[in-house]
CSV table of N, CA and C in Angstrom, one decimal:
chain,number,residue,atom,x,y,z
C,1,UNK,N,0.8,-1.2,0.0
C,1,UNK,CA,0.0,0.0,0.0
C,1,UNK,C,0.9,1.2,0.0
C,2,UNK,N,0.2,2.2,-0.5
C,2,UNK,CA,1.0,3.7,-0.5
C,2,UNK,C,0.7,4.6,0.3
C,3,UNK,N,1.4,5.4,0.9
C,3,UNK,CA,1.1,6.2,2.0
C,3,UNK,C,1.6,7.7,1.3
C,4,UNK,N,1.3,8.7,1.3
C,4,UNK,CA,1.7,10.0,1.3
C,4,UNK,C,1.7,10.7,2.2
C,5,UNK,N,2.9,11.8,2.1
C,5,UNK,CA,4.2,12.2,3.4
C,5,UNK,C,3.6,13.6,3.8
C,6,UNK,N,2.8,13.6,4.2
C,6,UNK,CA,2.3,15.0,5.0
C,6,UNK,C,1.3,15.1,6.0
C,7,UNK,N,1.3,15.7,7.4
C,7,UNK,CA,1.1,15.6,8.5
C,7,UNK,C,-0.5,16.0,8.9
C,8,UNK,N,-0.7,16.6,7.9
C,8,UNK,CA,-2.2,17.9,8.4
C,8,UNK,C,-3.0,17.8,7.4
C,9,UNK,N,-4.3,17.6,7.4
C,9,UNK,CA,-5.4,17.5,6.9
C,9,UNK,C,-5.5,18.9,6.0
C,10,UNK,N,-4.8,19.7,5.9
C,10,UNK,CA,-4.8,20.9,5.6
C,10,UNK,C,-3.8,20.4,4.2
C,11,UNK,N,-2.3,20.2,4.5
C,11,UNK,CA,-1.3,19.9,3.9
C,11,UNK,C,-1.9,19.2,3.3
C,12,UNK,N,-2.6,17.7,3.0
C,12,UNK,CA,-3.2,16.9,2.1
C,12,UNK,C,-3.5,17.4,1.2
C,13,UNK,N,-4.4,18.3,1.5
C,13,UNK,CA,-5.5,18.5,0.3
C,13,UNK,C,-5.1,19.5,-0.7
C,14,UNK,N,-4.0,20.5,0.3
C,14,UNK,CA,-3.6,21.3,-1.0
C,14,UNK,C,-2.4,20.4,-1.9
C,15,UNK,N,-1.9,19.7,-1.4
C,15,UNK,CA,-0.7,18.5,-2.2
C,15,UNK,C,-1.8,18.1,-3.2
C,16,UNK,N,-3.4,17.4,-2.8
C,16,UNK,CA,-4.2,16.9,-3.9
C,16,UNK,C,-4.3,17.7,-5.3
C,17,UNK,N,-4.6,19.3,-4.8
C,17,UNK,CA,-4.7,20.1,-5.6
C,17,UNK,C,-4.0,20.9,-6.5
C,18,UNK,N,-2.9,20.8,-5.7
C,18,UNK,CA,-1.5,21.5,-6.5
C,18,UNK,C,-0.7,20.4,-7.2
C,19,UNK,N,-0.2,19.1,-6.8
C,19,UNK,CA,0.5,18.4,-6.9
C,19,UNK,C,-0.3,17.7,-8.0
C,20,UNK,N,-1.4,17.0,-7.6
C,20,UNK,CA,-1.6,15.8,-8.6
C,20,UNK,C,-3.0,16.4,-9.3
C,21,UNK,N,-3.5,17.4,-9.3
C,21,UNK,CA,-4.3,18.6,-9.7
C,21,UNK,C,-5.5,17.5,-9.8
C,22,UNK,N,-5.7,17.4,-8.4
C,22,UNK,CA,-7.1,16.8,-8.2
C,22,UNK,C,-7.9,17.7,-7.3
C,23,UNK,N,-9.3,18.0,-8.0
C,23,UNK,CA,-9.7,19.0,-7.2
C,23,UNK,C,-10.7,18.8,-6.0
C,24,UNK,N,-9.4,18.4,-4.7
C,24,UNK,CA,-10.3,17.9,-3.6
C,24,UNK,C,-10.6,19.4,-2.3
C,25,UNK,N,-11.5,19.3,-1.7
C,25,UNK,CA,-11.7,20.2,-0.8
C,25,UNK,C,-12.0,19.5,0.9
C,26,UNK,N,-11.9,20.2,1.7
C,26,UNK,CA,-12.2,19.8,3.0
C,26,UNK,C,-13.7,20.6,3.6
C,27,UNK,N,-14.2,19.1,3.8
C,27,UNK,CA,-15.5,19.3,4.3
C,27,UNK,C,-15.3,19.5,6.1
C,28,UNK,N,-15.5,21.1,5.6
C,28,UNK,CA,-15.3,21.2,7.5
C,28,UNK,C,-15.9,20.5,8.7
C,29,UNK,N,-17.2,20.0,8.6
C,29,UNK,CA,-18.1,19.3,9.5
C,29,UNK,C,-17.2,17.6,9.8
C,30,UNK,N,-17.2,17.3,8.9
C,30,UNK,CA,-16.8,15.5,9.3
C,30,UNK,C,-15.2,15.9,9.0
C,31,UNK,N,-14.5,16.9,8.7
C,31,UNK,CA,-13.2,16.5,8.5
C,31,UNK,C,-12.6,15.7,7.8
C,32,UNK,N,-12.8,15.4,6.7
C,32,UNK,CA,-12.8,15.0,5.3
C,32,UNK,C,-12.5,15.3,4.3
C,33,UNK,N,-11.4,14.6,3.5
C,33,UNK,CA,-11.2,15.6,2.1
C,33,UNK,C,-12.0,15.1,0.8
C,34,UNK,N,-12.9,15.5,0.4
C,34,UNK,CA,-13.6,15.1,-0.4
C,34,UNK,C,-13.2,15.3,-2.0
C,35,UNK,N,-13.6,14.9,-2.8
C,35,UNK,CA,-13.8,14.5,-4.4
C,35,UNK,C,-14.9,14.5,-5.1
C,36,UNK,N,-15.3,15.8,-5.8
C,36,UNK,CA,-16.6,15.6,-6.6
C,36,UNK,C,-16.4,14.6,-7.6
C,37,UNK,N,-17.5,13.8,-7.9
C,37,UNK,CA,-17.5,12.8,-8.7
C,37,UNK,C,-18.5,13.7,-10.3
C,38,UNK,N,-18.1,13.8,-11.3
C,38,UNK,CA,-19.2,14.7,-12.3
C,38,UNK,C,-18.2,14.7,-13.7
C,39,UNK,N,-18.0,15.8,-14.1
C,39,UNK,CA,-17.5,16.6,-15.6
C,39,UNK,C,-15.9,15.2,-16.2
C,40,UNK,N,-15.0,15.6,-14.7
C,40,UNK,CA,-14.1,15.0,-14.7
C,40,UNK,C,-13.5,13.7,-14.1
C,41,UNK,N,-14.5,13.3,-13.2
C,41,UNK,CA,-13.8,12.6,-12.2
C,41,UNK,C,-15.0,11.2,-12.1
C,42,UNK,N,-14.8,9.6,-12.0
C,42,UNK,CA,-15.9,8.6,-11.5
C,42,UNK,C,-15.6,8.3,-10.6
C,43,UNK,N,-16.0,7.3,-10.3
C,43,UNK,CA,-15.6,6.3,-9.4
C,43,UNK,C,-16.7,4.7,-8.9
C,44,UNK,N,-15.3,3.6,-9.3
C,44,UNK,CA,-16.1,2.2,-9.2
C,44,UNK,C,-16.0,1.9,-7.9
C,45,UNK,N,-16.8,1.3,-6.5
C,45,UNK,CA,-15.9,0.6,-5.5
C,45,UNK,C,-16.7,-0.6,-5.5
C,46,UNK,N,-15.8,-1.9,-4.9
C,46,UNK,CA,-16.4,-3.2,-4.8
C,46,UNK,C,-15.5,-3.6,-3.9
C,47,UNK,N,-16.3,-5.1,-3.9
C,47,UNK,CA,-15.1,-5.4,-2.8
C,47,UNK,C,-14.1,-5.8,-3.1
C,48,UNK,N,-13.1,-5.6,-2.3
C,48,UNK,CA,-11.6,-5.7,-2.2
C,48,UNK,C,-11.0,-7.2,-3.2
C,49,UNK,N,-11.8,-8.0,-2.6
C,49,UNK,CA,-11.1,-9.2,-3.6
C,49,UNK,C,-11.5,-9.3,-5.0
C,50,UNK,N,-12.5,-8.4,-5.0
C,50,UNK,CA,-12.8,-9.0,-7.0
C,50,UNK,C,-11.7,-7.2,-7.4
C,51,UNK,N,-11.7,-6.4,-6.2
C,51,UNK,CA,-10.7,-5.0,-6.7
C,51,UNK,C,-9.6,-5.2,-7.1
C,52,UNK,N,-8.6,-6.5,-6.4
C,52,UNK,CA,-7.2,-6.8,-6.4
C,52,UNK,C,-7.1,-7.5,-7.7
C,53,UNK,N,-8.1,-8.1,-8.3
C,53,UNK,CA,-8.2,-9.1,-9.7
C,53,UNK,C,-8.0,-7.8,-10.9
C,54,UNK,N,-9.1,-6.7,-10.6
C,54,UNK,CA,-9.1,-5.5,-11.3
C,54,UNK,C,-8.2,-4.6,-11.4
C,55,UNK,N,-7.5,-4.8,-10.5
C,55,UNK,CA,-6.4,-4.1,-10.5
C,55,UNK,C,-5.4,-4.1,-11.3
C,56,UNK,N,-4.9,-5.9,-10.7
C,56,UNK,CA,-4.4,-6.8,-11.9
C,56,UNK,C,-4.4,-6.5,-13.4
C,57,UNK,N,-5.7,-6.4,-13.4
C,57,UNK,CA,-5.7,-6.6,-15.4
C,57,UNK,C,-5.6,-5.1,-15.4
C,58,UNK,N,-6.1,-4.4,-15.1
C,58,UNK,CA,-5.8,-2.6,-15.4
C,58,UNK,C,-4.3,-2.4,-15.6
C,59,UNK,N,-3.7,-2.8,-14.4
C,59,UNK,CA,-2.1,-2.7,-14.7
C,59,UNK,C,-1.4,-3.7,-15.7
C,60,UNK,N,-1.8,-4.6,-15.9
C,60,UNK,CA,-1.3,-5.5,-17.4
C,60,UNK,C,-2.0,-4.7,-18.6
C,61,UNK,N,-3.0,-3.9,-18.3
C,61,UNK,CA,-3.2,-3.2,-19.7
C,61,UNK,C,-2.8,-1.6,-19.7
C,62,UNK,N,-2.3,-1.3,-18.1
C,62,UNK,CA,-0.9,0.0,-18.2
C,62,UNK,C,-1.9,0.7,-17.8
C,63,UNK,N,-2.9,0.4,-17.6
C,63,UNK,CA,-4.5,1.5,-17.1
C,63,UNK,C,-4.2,2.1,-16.2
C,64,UNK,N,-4.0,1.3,-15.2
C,64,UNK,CA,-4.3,1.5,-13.6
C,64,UNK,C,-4.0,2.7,-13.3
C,65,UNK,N,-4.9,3.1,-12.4
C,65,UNK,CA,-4.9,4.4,-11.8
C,65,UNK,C,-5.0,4.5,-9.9
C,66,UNK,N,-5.4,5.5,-9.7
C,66,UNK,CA,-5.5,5.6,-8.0
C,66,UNK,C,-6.6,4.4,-7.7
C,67,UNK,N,-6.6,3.8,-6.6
C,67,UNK,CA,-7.3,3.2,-5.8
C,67,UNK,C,-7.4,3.4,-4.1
C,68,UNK,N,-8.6,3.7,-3.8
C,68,UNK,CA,-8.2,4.0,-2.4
C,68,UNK,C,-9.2,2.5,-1.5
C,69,UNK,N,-8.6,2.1,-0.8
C,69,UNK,CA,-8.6,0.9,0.2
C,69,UNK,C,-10.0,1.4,1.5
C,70,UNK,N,-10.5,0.7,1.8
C,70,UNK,CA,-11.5,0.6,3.0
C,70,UNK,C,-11.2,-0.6,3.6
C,71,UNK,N,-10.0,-0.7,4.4
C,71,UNK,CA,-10.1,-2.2,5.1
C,71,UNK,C,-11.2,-2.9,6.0
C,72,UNK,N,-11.8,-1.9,6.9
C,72,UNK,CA,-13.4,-2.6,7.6
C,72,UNK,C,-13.5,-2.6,6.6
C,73,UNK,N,-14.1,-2.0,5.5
C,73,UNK,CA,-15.5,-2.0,4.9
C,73,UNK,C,-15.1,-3.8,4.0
C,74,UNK,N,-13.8,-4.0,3.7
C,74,UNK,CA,-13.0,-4.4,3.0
C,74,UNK,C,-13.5,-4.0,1.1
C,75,UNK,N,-13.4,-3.0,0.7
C,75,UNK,CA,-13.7,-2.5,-0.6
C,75,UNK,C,-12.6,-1.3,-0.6
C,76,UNK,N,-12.3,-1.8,-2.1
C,76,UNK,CA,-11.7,-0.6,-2.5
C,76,UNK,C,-12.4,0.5,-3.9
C,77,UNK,N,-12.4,1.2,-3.8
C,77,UNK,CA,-12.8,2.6,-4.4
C,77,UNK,C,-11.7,2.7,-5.8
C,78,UNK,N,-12.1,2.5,-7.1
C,78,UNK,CA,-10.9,2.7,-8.4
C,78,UNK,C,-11.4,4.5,-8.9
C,79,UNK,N,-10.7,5.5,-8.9
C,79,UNK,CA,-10.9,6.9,-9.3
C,79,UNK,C,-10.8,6.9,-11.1
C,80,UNK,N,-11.7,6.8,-11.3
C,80,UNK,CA,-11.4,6.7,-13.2
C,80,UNK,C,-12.0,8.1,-13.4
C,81,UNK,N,-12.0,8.1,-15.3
C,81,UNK,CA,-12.7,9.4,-15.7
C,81,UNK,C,-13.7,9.3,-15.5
C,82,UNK,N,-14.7,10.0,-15.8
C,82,UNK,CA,-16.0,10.5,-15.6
C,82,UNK,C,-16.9,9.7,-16.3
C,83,UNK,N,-18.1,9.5,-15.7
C,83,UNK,CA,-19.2,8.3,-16.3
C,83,UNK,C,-20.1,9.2,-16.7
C,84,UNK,N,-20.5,8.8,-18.2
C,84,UNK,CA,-21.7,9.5,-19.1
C,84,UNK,C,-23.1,8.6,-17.9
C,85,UNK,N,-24.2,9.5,-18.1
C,85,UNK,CA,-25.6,8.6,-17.5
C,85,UNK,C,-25.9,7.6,-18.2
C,86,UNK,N,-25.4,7.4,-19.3
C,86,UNK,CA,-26.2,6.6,-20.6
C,86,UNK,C,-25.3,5.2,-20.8
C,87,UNK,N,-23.6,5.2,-20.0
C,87,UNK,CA,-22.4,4.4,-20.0
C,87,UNK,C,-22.9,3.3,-19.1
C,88,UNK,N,-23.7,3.3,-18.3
C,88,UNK,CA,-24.0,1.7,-17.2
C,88,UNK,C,-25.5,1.3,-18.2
C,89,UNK,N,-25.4,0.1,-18.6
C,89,UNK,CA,-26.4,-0.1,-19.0
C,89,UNK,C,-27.4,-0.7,-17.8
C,90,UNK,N,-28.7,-1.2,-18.4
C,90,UNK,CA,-29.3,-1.8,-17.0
C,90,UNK,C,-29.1,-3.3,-16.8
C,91,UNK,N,-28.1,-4.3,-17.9
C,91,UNK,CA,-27.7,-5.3,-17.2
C,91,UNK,C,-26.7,-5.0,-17.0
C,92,UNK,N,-25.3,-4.4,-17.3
C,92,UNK,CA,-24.3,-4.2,-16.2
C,92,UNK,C,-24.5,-3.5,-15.3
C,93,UNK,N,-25.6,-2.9,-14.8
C,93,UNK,CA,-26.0,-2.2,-13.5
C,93,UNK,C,-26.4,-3.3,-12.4
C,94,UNK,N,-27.4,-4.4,-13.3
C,94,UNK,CA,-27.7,-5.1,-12.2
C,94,UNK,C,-26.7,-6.5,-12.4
C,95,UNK,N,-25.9,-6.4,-13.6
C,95,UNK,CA,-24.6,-7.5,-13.1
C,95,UNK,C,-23.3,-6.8,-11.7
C,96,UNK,N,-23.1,-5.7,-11.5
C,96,UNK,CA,-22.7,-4.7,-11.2
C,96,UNK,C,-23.0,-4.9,-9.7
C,97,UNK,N,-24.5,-5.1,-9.6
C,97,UNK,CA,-25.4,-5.3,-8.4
C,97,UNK,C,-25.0,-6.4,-7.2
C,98,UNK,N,-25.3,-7.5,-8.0
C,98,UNK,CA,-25.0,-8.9,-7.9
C,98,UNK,C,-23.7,-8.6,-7.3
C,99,UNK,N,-22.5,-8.2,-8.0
C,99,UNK,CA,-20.9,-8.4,-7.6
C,99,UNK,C,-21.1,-7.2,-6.5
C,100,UNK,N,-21.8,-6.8,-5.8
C,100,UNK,CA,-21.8,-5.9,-4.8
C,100,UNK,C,-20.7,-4.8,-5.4
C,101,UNK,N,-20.6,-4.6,-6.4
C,101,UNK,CA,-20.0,-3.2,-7.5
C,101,UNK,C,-21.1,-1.8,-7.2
C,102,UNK,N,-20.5,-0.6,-7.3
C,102,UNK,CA,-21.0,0.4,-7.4
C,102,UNK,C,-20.9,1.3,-8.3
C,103,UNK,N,-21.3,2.0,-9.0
C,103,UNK,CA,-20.8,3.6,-10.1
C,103,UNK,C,-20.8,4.4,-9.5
C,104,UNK,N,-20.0,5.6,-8.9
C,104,UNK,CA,-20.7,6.9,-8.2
C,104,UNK,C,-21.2,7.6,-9.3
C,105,UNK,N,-22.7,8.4,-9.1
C,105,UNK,CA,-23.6,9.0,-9.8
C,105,UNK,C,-22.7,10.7,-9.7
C,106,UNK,N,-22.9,11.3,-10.6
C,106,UNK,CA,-22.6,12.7,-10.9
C,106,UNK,C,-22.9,13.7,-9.9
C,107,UNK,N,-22.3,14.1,-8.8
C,107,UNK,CA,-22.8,15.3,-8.4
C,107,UNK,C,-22.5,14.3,-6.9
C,108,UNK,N,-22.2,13.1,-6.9
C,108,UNK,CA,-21.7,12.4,-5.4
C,108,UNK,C,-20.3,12.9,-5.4
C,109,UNK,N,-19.8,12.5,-3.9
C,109,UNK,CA,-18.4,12.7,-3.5
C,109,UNK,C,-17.9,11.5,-2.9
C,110,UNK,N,-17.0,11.5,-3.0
C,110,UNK,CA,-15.6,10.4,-2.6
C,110,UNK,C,-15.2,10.8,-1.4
C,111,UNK,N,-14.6,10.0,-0.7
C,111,UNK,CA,-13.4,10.4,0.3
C,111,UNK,C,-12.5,10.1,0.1
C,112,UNK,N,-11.3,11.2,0.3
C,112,UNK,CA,-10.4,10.6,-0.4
C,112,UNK,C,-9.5,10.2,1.4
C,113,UNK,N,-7.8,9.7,0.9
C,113,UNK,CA,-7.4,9.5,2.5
C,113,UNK,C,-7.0,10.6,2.8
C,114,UNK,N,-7.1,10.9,4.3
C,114,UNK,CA,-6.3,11.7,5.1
C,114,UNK,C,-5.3,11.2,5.7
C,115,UNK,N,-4.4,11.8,6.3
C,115,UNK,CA,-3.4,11.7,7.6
C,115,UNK,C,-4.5,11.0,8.2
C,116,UNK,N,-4.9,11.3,9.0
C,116,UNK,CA,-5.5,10.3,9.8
C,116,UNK,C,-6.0,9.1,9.6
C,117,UNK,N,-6.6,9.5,8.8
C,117,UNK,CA,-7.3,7.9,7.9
C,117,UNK,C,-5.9,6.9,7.5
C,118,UNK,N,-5.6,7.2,7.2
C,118,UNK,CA,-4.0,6.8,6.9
C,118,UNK,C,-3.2,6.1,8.3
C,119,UNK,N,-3.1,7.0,9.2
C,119,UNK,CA,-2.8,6.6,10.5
C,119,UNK,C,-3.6,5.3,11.3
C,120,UNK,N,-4.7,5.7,11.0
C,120,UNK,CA,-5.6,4.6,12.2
C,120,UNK,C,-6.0,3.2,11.2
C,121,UNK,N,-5.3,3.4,10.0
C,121,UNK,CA,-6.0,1.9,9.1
C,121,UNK,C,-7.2,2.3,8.7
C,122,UNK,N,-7.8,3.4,8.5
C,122,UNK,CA,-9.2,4.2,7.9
C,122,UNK,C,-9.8,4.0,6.9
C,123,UNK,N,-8.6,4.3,6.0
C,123,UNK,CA,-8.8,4.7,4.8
C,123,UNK,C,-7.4,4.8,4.3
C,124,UNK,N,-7.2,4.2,3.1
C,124,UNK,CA,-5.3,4.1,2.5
C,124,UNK,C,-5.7,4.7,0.8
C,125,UNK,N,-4.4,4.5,0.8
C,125,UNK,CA,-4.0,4.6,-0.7
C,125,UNK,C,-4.0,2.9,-1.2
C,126,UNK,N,-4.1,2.1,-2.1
C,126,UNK,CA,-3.4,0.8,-2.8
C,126,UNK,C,-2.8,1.0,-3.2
C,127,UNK,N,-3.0,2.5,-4.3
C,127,UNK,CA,-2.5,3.2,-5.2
C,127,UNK,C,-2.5,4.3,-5.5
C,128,UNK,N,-1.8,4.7,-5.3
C,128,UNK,CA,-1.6,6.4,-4.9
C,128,UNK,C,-1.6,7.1,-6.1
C,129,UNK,N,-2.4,8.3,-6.3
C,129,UNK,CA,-2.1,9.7,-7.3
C,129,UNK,C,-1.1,9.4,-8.0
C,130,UNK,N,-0.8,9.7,-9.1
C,130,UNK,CA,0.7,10.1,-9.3
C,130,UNK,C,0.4,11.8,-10.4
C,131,UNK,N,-0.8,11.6,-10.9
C,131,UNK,CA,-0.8,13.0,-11.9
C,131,UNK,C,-2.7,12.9,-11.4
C,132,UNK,N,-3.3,13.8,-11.4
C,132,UNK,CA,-4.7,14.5,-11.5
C,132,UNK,C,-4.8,13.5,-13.3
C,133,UNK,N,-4.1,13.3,-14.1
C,133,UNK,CA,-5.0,13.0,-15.3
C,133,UNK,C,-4.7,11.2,-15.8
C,134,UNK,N,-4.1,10.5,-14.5
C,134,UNK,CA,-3.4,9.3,-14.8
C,134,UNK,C,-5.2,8.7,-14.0
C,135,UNK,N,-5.8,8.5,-15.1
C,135,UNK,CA,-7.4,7.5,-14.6
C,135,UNK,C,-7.4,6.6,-15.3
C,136,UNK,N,-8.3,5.5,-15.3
C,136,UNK,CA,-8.8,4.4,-16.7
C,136,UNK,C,-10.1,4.9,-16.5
C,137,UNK,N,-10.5,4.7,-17.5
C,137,UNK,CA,-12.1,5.2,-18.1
C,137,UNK,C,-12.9,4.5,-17.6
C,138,UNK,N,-14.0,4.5,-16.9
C,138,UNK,CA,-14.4,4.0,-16.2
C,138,UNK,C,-15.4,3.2,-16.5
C,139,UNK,N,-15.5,2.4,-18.3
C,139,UNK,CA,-15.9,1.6,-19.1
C,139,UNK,C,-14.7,0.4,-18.7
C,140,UNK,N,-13.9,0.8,-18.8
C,140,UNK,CA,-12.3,0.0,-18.6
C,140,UNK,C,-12.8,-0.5,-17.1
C,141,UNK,N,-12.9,0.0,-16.0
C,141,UNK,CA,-12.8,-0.7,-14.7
C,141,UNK,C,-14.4,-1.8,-14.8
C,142,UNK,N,-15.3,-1.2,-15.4
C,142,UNK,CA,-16.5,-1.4,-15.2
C,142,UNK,C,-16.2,-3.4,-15.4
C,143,UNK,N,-15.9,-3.2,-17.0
C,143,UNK,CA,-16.1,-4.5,-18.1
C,143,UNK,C,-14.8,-5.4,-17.0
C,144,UNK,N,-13.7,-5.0,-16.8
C,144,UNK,CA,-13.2,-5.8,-15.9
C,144,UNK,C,-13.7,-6.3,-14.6
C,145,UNK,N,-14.3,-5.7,-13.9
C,145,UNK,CA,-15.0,-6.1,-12.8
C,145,UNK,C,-16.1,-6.8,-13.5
C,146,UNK,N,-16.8,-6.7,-14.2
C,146,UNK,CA,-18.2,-7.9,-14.7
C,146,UNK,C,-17.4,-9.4,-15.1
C,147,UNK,N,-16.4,-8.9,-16.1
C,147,UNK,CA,-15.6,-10.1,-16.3
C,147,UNK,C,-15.0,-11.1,-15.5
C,148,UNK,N,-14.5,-10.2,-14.8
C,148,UNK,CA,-13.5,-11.2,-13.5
C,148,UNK,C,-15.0,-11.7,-12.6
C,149,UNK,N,-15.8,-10.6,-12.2
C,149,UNK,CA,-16.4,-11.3,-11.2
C,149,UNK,C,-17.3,-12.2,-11.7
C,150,UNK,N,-17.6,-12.1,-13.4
C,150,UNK,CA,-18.6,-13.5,-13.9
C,150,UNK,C,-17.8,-14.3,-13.6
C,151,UNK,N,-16.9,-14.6,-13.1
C,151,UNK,CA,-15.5,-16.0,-13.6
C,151,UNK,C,-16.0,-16.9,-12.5
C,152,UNK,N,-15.6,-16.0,-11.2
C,152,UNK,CA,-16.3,-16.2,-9.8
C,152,UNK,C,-17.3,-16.6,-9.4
C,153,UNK,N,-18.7,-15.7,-9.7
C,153,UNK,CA,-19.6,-16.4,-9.6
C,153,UNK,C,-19.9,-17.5,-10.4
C,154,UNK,N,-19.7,-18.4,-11.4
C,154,UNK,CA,-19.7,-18.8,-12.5
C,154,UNK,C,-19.4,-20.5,-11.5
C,155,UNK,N,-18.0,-19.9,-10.9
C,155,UNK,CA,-17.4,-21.3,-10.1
C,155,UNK,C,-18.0,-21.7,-8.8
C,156,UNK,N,-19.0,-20.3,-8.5
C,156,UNK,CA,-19.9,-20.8,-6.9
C,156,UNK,C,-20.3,-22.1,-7.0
């Protein structure tokens, strides 16, 4: 897993913004750095073991992008480009379903990690930022997650 080197919930978010020109903000109430999901930005999460399969093949096809980890939840979150309304059909929504997969809808937010989240086992990086425009399209995460996880279900 990847950790990034800054101390203060403050310091994070402008590193998100300046550094890897992701335009995250801090939600003052919960203390959170958030991620609009819309114009530029999606996001797939599922659970963690059909995520590490997905990850796999994104990075054999040089895709791979940020992923951020939920170890309770055990799901990880893949940050791709931006999802048209019309890009989930309604059987990969409810294949999608089934694999306990999600799309975030336009106008939702993400969390992204903090220092703290980072500190207590919260919330991580798997794979860390490296540029605001290094994403796989979020047709790319989708079709690999239906794929791998038909494989799975397939062998129940």
């Amino acid at each position: 897993m990847s950790t990034l080197i800054d101390s203060t919930l403050e310091m994070r978010c402008v590193r998100y913004r300046r550094e890897l020109h992701l335009p995250a903000k801090i939600d003052v109430d919960s203390r959170r750095i958030l991620l609009q999901i819309g114009a530029h930005y999606g996001a797939v999460t599922m659970p963690s073991d059909l995520g590490e399969r997905v990850l796999t093949r994104l990075r054999d096809a040089a895709i791979a992008g940020p992923v951020v980890d939920h170890p309770r939840a055990r799901r990880w979150t893949f940050l791709t480009g931006p999802c048209r309304p019309d890009s989930v059909t309604a059987s990969a929504s409810a294949e999608l379903f089934r694999l306990y997969a999600t799309v975030a809808c336009a106008g939702s937010q993400i969390v992204l990690p903090s220092p703290d989240d980072e500190r207590t086992g919260y919330r991580t990086w798997v794979r860390a930022p490296e540029s605001g425009d290094q994403r796989p399209p979020v047709q790319a995460v989708i079709d690999a997650a239906r794929a791998l996880g038909a494989r799975k279900l397939r062998s129940l």
